[in-house]
PDB file of C-alpha atoms in Angstrom:
ATOM      1  CA  ALA A   1       0.000   0.000   0.000  1.00  0.00           C
ATOM      2  CA  PRO A   2       1.305   3.468  -0.780  1.00  0.00           C
ATOM      3  CA  ASP A   3       2.727   5.631   2.008  1.00  0.00           C
ATOM      4  CA  THR A   4       3.077   9.065   0.416  1.00  0.00           C
ATOM      5  CA  ASP A   5       4.666  10.807   3.419  1.00  0.00           C
ATOM      6  CA  GLY A   6       6.930   7.898   4.462  1.00  0.00           C
ATOM      7  CA  ASP A   7       5.738   7.773   8.092  1.00  0.00           C
ATOM      8  CA  GLY A   8       5.003   4.041   8.085  1.00  0.00           C
ATOM      9  CA  LEU A   9       1.239   4.539   7.879  1.00  0.00           C
ATOM     10  CA  PRO A  10      -0.404   3.467   4.615  1.00  0.00           C
ATOM     11  CA  ASP A  11      -2.326   6.278   2.924  1.00  0.00           C
ATOM     12  CA  ASP A  12      -5.617   4.360   3.028  1.00  0.00           C
ATOM     13  CA  TRP A  13      -5.289   3.820   6.802  1.00  0.00           C
ATOM     14  CA  GLU A  14      -4.462   7.499   7.326  1.00  0.00           C
ATOM     15  CA  LEU A  15      -7.486   8.602   5.316  1.00  0.00           C
ATOM     16  CA  THR A  16      -9.797   6.143   7.115  1.00  0.00           C
ATOM     17  CA  ASN A  17      -8.546   7.392  10.494  1.00  0.00           C
ATOM     18  CA  LYS A  18      -8.679  11.076   9.493  1.00  0.00           C
ATOM     19  CA  PHE A  19      -4.922  11.685   9.349  1.00  0.00           C
ATOM     20  CA  ASP A  20      -3.057  13.578   6.650  1.00  0.00           C
ATOM     21  CA  SER A  21      -1.315  11.248   4.203  1.00  0.00           C
ATOM     22  CA  LYS A  22       1.035  14.130   3.312  1.00  0.00           C
ATOM     23  CA  ASN A  23       2.121  14.865   6.910  1.00  0.00           C
ATOM     24  CA  PRO A  24       5.027  12.656   8.055  1.00  0.00           C
ATOM     25  CA  ALA A  25       4.747  13.928  11.645  1.00  0.00           C
ATOM     26  CA  ASP A  26       1.457  12.156  12.354  1.00  0.00           C
ATOM     27  CA  GLY A  27       3.104   8.703  12.366  1.00  0.00           C
ATOM     28  CA  SER A  28       5.087   9.528  15.506  1.00  0.00           C
ATOM     29  CA  ALA A  29       2.282  11.528  17.115  1.00  0.00           C
ATOM     30  CA  ASP A  30       0.123  10.123  19.924  1.00  0.00           C
ATOM     31  CA  THR A  31      -3.243  11.524  18.876  1.00  0.00           C
ATOM     32  CA  ASP A  32      -5.280   9.880  21.638  1.00  0.00           C
ATOM     33  CA  GLY A  33      -2.696  10.434  24.406  1.00  0.00           C
ATOM     34  CA  ASP A  34      -2.545   6.795  25.535  1.00  0.00           C
ATOM     35  CA  GLY A  35       1.237   6.496  25.289  1.00  0.00           C
ATOM     36  CA  TYR A  36       1.342   4.765  21.903  1.00  0.00           C
ATOM     37  CA  THR A  37       2.194   6.515  18.654  1.00  0.00           C
ATOM     38  CA  ASN A  38      -0.179   6.392  15.719  1.00  0.00           C
ATOM     39  CA  LEU A  39       2.282   4.031  14.008  1.00  0.00           C
ATOM     40  CA  GLU A  40       2.180   1.679  17.012  1.00  0.00           C
ATOM     41  CA  GLU A  41      -1.622   1.875  16.972  1.00  0.00           C
ATOM     42  CA  PHE A  42      -1.596   0.909  13.276  1.00  0.00           C
ATOM     43  CA  LEU A  43       0.818  -1.984  13.838  1.00  0.00           C
ATOM     44  CA  ASN A  44      -1.215  -3.292  16.791  1.00  0.00           C
ATOM     45  CA  ARG A  45      -4.557  -2.723  15.056  1.00  0.00           C
ATOM     46  CA  THR A  46      -5.828  -0.511  17.853  1.00  0.00           C
ATOM     47  CA  ASP A  47      -7.865   2.682  17.548  1.00  0.00           C
ATOM     48  CA  ALA A  48      -5.548   5.692  17.205  1.00  0.00           C
ATOM     49  CA  ARG A  49      -8.433   8.031  18.026  1.00  0.00           C
ATOM     50  CA  LYS A  50      -9.596   6.312  21.240  1.00  0.00           C
ATOM     51  CA  SER A  51      -7.542   6.616  24.421  1.00  0.00           C
ATOM     52  CA  VAL A  52      -7.231   3.347  26.330  1.00  0.00           C
ATOM     53  CA  ASN A  53      -5.636   2.809  29.738  1.00  0.00           C
ATOM     54  CA  TYR A  54      -3.355  -0.111  28.945  1.00  0.00           C
ATOM     55  CA  LYS A  55      -2.222  -0.311  32.564  1.00  0.00           C
ATOM     56  CA  GLU A  56      -5.626  -1.867  33.270  1.00  0.00           C
ATOM     57  CA  PRO A  57      -5.239  -5.648  32.680  1.00  0.00           C
ATOM     58  CA  ALA A  58      -8.738  -5.982  31.203  1.00  0.00           C
ATOM     59  CA  ASN A  59      -7.695  -3.634  28.367  1.00  0.00           C
ATOM     60  CA  ASN A  60      -4.719  -5.777  27.348  1.00  0.00           C
ATOM     61  CA  LYS A  61      -6.113  -8.149  24.791  1.00  0.00           C
ATOM     62  CA  HIS A  62      -4.351  -9.792  21.882  1.00  0.00           C
ATOM     63  CA  THR A  63      -5.486  -7.774  18.837  1.00  0.00           C
ATOM     64  CA  LEU A  64      -3.840  -9.784  16.089  1.00  0.00           C
ATOM     65  CA  HIS A  65      -6.313 -12.672  16.048  1.00  0.00           C
TER      66      HIS A  65
END
């Protein structure tokens, strides 16, 4: 998938999640303030727009299956 700005986030994912596919800074940003960058949210298939307290054990679920 194309990544126009080279931030590691595919353009289609950025557009779906309301990020700017021409802004390389949004890959390293933590939009929801939960301690994970938008790139980490993409890689873990979590919601980059929804803050989650991952210190709470109930919120730590395997997202890749």
